[in-house]
GROMACS .gro file of C-alpha atoms in nm:
model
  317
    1UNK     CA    1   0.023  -3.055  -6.445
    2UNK     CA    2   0.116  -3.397  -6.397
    3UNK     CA    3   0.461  -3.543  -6.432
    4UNK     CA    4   0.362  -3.746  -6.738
    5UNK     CA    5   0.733  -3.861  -6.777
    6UNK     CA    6   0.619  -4.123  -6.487
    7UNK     CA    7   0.452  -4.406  -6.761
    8UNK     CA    8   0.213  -4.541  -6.491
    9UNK     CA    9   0.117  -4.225  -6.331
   10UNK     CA   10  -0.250  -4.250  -6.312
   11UNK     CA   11  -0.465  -4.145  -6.621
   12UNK     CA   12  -0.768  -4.027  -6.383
   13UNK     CA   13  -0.532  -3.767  -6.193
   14UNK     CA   14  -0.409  -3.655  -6.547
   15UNK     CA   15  -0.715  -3.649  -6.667
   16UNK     CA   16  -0.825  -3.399  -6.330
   17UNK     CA   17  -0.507  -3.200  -6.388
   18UNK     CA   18  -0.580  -3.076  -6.742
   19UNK     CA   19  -0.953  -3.053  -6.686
   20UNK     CA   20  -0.831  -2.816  -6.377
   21UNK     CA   21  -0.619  -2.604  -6.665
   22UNK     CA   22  -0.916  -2.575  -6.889
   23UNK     CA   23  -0.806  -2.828  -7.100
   24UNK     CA   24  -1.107  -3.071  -7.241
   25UNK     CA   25  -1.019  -3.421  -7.183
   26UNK     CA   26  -1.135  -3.785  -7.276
   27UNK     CA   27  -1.112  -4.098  -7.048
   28UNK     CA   28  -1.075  -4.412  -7.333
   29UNK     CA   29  -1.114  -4.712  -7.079
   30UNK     CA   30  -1.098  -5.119  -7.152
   31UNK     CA   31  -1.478  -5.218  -7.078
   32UNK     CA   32  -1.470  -5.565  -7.148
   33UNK     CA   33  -1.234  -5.861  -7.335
   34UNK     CA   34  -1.274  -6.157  -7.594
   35UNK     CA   35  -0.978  -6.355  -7.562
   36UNK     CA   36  -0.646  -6.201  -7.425
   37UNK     CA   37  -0.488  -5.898  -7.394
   38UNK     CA   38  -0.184  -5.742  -7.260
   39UNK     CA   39  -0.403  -5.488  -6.997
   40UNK     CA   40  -0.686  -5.583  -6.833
   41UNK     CA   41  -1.014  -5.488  -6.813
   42UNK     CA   42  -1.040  -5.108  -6.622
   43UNK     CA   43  -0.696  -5.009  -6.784
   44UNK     CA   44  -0.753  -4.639  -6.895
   45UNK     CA   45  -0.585  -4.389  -7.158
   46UNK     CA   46  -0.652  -3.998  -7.095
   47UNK     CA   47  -0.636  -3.782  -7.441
   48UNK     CA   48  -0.613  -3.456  -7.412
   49UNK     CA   49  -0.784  -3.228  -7.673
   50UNK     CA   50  -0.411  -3.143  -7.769
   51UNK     CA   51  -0.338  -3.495  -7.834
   52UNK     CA   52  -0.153  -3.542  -7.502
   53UNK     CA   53  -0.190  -3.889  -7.371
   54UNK     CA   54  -0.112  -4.051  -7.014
   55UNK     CA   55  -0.193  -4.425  -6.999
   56UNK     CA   56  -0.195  -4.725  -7.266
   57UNK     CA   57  -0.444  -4.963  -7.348
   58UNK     CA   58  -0.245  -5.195  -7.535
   59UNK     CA   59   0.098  -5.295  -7.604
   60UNK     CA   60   0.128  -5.025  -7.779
   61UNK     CA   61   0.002  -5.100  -8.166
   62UNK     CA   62  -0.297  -4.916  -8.158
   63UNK     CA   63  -0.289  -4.656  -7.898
   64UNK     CA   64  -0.219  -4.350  -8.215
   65UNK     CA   65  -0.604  -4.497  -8.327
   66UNK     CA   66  -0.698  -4.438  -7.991
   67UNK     CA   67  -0.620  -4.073  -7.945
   68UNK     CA   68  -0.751  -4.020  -8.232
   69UNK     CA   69  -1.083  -4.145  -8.177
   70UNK     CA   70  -1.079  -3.956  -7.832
   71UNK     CA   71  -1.017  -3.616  -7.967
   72UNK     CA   72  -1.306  -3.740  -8.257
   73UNK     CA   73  -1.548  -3.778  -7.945
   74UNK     CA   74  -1.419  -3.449  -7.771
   75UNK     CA   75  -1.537  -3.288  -8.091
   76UNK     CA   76  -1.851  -3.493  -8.153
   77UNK     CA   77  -1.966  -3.408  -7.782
   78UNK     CA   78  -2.043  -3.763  -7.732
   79UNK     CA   79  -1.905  -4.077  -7.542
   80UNK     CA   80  -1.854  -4.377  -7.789
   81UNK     CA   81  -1.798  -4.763  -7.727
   82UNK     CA   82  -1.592  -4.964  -7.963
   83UNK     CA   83  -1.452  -5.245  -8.089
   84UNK     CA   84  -1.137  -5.298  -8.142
   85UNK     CA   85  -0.934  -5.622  -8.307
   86UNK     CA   86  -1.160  -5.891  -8.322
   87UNK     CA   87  -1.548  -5.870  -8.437
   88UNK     CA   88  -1.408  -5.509  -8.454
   89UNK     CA   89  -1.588  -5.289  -8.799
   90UNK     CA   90  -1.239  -5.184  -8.840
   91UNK     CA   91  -1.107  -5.467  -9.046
   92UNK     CA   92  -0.742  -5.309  -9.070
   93UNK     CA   93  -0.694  -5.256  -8.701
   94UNK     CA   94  -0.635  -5.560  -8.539
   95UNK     CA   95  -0.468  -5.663  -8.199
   96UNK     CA   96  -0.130  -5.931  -8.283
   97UNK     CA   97  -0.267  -6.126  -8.013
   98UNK     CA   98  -0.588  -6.185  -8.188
   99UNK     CA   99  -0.829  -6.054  -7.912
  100UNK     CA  100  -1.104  -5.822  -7.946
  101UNK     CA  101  -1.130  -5.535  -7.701
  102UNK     CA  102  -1.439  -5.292  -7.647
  103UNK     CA  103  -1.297  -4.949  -7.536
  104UNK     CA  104  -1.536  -4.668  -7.393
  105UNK     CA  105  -1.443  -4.318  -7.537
  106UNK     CA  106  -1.605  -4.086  -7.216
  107UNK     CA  107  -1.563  -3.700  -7.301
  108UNK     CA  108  -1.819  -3.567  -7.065
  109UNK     CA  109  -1.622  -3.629  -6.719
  110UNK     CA  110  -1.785  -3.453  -6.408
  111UNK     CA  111  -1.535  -3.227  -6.205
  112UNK     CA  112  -1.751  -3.335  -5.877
  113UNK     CA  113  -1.685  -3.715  -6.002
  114UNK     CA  114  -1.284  -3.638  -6.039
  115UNK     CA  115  -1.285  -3.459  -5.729
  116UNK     CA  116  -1.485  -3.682  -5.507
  117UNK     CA  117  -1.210  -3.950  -5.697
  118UNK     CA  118  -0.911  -3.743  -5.551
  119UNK     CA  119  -1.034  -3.742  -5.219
  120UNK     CA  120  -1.108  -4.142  -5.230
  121UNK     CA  121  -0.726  -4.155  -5.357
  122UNK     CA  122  -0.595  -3.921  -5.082
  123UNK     CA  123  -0.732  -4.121  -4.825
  124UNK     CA  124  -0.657  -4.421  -4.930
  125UNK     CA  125  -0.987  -4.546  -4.990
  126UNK     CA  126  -1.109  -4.793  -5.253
  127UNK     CA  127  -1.409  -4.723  -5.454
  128UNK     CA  128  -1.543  -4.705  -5.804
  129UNK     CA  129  -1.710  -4.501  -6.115
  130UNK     CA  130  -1.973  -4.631  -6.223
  131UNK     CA  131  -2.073  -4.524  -6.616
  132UNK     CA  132  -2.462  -4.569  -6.749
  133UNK     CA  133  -2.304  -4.668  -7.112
  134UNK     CA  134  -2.649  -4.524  -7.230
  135UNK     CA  135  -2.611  -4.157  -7.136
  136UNK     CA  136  -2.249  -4.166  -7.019
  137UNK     CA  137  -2.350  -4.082  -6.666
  138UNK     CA  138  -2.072  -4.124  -6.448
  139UNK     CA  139  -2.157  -4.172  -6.056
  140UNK     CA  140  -1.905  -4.291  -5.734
  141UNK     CA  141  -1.952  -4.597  -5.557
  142UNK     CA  142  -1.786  -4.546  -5.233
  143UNK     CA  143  -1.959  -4.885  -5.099
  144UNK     CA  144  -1.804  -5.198  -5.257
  145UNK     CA  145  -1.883  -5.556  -5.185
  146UNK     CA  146  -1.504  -5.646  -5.309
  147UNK     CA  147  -1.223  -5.557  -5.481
  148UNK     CA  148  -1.285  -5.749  -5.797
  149UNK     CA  149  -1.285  -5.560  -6.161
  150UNK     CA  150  -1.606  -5.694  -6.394
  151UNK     CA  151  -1.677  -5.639  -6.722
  152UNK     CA  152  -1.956  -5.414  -6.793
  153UNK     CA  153  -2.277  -5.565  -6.722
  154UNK     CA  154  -2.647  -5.444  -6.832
  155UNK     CA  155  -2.584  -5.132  -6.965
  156UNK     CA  156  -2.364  -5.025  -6.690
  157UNK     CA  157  -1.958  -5.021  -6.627
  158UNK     CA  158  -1.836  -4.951  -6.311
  159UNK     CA  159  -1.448  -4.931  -6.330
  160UNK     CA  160  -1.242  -5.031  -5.964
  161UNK     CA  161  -0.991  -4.793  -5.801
  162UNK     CA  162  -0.746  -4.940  -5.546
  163UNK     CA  163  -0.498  -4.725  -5.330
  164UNK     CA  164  -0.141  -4.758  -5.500
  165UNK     CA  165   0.065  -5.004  -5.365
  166UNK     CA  166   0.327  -4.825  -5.099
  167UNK     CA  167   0.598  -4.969  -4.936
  168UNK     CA  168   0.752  -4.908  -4.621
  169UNK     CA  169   1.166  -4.955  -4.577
  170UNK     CA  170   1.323  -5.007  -4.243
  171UNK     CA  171   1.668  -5.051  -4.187
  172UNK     CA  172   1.980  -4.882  -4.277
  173UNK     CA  173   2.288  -4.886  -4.523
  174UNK     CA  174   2.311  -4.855  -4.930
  175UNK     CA  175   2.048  -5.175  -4.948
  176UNK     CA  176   1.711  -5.001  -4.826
  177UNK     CA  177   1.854  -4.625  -4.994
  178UNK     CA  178   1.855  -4.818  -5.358
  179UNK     CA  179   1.519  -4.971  -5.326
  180UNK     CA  180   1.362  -4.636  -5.148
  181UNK     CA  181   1.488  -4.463  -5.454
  182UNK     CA  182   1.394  -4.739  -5.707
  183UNK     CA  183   1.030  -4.727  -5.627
  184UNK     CA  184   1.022  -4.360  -5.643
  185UNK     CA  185   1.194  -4.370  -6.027
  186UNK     CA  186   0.922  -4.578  -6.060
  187UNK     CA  187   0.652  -4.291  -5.958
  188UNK     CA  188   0.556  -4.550  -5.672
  189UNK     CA  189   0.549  -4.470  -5.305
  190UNK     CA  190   0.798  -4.505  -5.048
  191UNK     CA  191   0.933  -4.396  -4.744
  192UNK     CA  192   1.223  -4.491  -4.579
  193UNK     CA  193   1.283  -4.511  -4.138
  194UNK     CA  194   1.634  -4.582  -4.091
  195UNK     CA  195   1.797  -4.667  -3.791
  196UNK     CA  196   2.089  -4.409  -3.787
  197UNK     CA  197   2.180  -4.044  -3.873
  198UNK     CA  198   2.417  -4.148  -4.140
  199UNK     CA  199   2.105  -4.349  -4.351
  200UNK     CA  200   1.870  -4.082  -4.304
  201UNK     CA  201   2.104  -3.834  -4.421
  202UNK     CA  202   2.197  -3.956  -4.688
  203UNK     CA  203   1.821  -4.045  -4.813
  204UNK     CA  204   1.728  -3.702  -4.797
  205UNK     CA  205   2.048  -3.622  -4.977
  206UNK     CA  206   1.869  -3.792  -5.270
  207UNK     CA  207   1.546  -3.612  -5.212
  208UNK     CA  208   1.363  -3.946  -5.043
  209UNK     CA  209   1.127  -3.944  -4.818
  210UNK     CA  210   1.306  -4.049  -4.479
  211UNK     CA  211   1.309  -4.026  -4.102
  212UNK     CA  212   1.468  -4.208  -3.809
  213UNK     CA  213   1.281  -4.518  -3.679
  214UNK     CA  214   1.195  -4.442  -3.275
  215UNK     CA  215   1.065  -4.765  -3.201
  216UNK     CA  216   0.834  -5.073  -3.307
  217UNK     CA  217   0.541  -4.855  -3.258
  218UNK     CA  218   0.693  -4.599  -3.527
  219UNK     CA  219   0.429  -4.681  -3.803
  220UNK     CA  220   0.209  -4.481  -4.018
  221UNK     CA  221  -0.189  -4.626  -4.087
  222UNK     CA  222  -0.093  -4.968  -4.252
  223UNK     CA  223  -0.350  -5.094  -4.469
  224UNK     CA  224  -0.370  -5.428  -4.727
  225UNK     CA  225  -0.188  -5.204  -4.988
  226UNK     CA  226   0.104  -5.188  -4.835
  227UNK     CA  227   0.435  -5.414  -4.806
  228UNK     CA  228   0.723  -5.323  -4.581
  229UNK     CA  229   1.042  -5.403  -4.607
  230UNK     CA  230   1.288  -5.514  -4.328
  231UNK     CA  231   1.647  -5.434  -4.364
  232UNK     CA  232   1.797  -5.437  -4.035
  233UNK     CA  233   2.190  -5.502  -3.942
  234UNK     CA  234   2.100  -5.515  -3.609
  235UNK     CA  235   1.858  -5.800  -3.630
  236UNK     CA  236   1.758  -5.758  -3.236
  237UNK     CA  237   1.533  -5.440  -3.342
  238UNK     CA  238   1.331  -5.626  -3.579
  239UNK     CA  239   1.114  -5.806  -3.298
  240UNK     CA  240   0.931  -5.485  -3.149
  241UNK     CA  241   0.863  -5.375  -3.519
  242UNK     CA  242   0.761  -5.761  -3.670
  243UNK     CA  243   0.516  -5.774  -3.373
  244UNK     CA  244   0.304  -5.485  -3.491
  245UNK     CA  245   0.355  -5.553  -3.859
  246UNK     CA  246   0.261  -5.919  -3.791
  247UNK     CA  247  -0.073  -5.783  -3.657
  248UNK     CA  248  -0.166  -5.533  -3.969
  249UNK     CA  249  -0.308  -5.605  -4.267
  250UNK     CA  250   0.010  -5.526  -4.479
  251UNK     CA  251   0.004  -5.799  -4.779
  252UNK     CA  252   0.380  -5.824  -4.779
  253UNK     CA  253   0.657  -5.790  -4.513
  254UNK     CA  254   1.023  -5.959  -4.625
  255UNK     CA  255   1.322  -5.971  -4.428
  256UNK     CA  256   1.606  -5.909  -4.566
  257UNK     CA  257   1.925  -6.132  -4.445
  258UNK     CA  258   2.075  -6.502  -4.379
  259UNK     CA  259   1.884  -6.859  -4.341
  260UNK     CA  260   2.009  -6.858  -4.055
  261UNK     CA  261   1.926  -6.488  -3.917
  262UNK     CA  262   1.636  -6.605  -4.067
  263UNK     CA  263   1.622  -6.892  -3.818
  264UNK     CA  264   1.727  -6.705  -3.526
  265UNK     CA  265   1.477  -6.490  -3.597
  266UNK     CA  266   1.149  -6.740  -3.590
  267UNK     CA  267   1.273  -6.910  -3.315
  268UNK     CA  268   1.264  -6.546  -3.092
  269UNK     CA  269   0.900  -6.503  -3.253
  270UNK     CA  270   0.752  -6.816  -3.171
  271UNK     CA  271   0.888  -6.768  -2.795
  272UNK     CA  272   0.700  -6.452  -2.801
  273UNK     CA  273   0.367  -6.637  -2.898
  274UNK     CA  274   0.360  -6.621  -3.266
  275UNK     CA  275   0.196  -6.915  -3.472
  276UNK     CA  276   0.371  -7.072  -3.721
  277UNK     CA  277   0.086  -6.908  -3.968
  278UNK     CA  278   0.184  -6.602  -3.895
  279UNK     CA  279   0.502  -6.626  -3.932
  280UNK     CA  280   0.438  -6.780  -4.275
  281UNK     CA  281   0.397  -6.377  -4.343
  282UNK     CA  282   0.713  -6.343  -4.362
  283UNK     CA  283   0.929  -6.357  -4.643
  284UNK     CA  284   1.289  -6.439  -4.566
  285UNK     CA  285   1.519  -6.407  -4.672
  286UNK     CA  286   1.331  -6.185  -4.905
  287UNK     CA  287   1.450  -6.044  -5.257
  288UNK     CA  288   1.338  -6.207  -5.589
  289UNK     CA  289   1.732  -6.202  -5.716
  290UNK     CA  290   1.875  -6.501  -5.471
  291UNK     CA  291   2.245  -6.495  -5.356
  292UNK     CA  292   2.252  -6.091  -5.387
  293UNK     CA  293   2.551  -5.938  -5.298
  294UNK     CA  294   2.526  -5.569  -5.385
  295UNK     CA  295   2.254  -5.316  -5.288
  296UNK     CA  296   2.087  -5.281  -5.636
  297UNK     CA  297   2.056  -5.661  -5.721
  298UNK     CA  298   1.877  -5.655  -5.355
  299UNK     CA  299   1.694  -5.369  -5.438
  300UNK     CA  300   1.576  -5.498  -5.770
  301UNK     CA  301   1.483  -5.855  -5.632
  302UNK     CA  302   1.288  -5.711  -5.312
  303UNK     CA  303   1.093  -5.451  -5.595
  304UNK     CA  304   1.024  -5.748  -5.829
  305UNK     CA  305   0.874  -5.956  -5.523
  306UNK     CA  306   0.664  -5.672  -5.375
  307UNK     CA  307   0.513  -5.633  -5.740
  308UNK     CA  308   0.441  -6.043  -5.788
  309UNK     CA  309   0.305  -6.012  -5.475
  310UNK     CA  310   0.057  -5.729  -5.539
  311UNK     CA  311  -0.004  -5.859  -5.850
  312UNK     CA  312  -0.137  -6.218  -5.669
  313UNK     CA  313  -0.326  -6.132  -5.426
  314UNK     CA  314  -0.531  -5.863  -5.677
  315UNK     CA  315  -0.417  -5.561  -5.588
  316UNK     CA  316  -0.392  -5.376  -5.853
  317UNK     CA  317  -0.607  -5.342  -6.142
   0.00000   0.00000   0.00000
């Protein structure tokens, strides 16, 4: 069973959990917008037949309505698609924001769809479901042209999954601890390689997933979904590691420390060969919350920034 107490834990792997137990479950997911809305299109609400609910499709003012129509689906044996706020037949359900959203209700999920979906997750791989809104179909599309979301189009729906955003830490002290263990209150992923014994031990103390940095080539398979995080005291073992990050695909590194660390540190990068583009990369000093001076308002600031930045550059959906 899924920790549902994590509010962003994703409705598809809830939605494969109960199914897994036996229990019949409903996938209520925003196909398309008129105006504005809090979520965007592809965000997805899982009902199970007990009422049991992992994901919002709102703000919360009409998400009751929508478990309710789920479990009226689950009992009707067929998917629905409706309207809800504006243009919507239901005159006393309406959105404050004034939008109109069409939601489809899909009870008939395949458990070779879900569990071709896990593996896609697992891996780390994008890809997408693709729903026939006429006979609620539901077929994976391991073979996209691009990471956008659309709105359903001729009959057809195809809703985007992108790895979760992870983020590496490096460094050592309370700083990279707080936002190791921030991110993983938040049900996001982390994983922490500090530089000494005493860092490491206390990470694991809290149950984080930790180990000790060996070198610059001490990286797992970094892909665009993932941000790392520099925290080092000793600045000097930042080069080996910045000159493989610098080279990945990682769509955020920050550096935590001075203007002029900051400084010290260019100037050593550009004598190894690095452009001034790619050192535009890097953030520094990093951390949303400016003039920090203890490790949560570092923490917080570095977990806002990651987040903008995911958010920007699309992705996450």
């Amino acid at each position: 069973m899924p920790d549902i107490s994590m509010v962003d834990y994703p409705p598809l792997l809830a939605a494969s959990a109960w199914l897994d137990l036996g229990v019949r479950t409903s996938m209520a997911t925003i196909v398309a917008i008129d105006g504005k809305s809090p979520r965007t299109i592809g965000a997805q609400m899982a009902v199970a037949e007990s009422g049991l609910t992992q994901g919002y499709l709102t703000g919360g003012c009409l998400e009751a309505e929508f478990s309710l129509r789920a479990k009226q689906v689950m009992a009707d044996g067929a998917n629905s698609l409706e309207r809800y706020g504006k243009g919507s037949k239901y005159f006393d359900l309406r959105l404050p924001c004034g939008s109109g959203i069409d939601i489809y209700f899909d009870q008939a999920l395949r458990p070779e769809v879900l569990q071709a979906a896990q593996s896609h997750m697992k891996a780390r791989q994008p890809f997408g479901i693709e729903i026939a809104l006429s006979n609620g179909v539901s077929t994976i599309n391991d073979r996209l042209n691009d990471y956008i979301q659309l709105p359903m189009d001729a009959g057809r729906f195809q809703r985007l999954y992108l790895p979760p955003v992870r983020t590496l830490v490096f460094g050592s002290g309370a700083a990279p601890i707080q936002l190791a263990s921030l991110l993983r209150f938040f049900g996001m992923q982390a994983e922490l390689k500090a530089t000494d014994t005493a860092t490491l031990d206390q990470a694991r103390a809290q149950g984080l997933d930790a180990s000790i940095l060996r070198d610059g080539n001490d990286l797992p398979q970094l892909d665009a979904w993932t941000a790392c995080v520099l925290a080092f005291h000793e600045h000097v073992l930042e080069l080996p590691l910045l000159h493989n990050l610098l080279h990945s695909p990682a769509f955020y590194i920050g550096a935590v420390g001075s203007k002029s660390v900051g400084q010290t540190r260019r100037d050593r990068l550009i004598e190894l060969g690095f452009s001034p583009e790619q050192l535009a990369r890097i953030i520094a000093p990093a951390g949303a919350v400016r003039g920090a001076r203890s490790a949560t308002e570092l923490a917080v600031g570095l977990l806002a920034e990651i987040l903008d930045s995911a958010r920007q550059n699309k992705l996450v959906v």
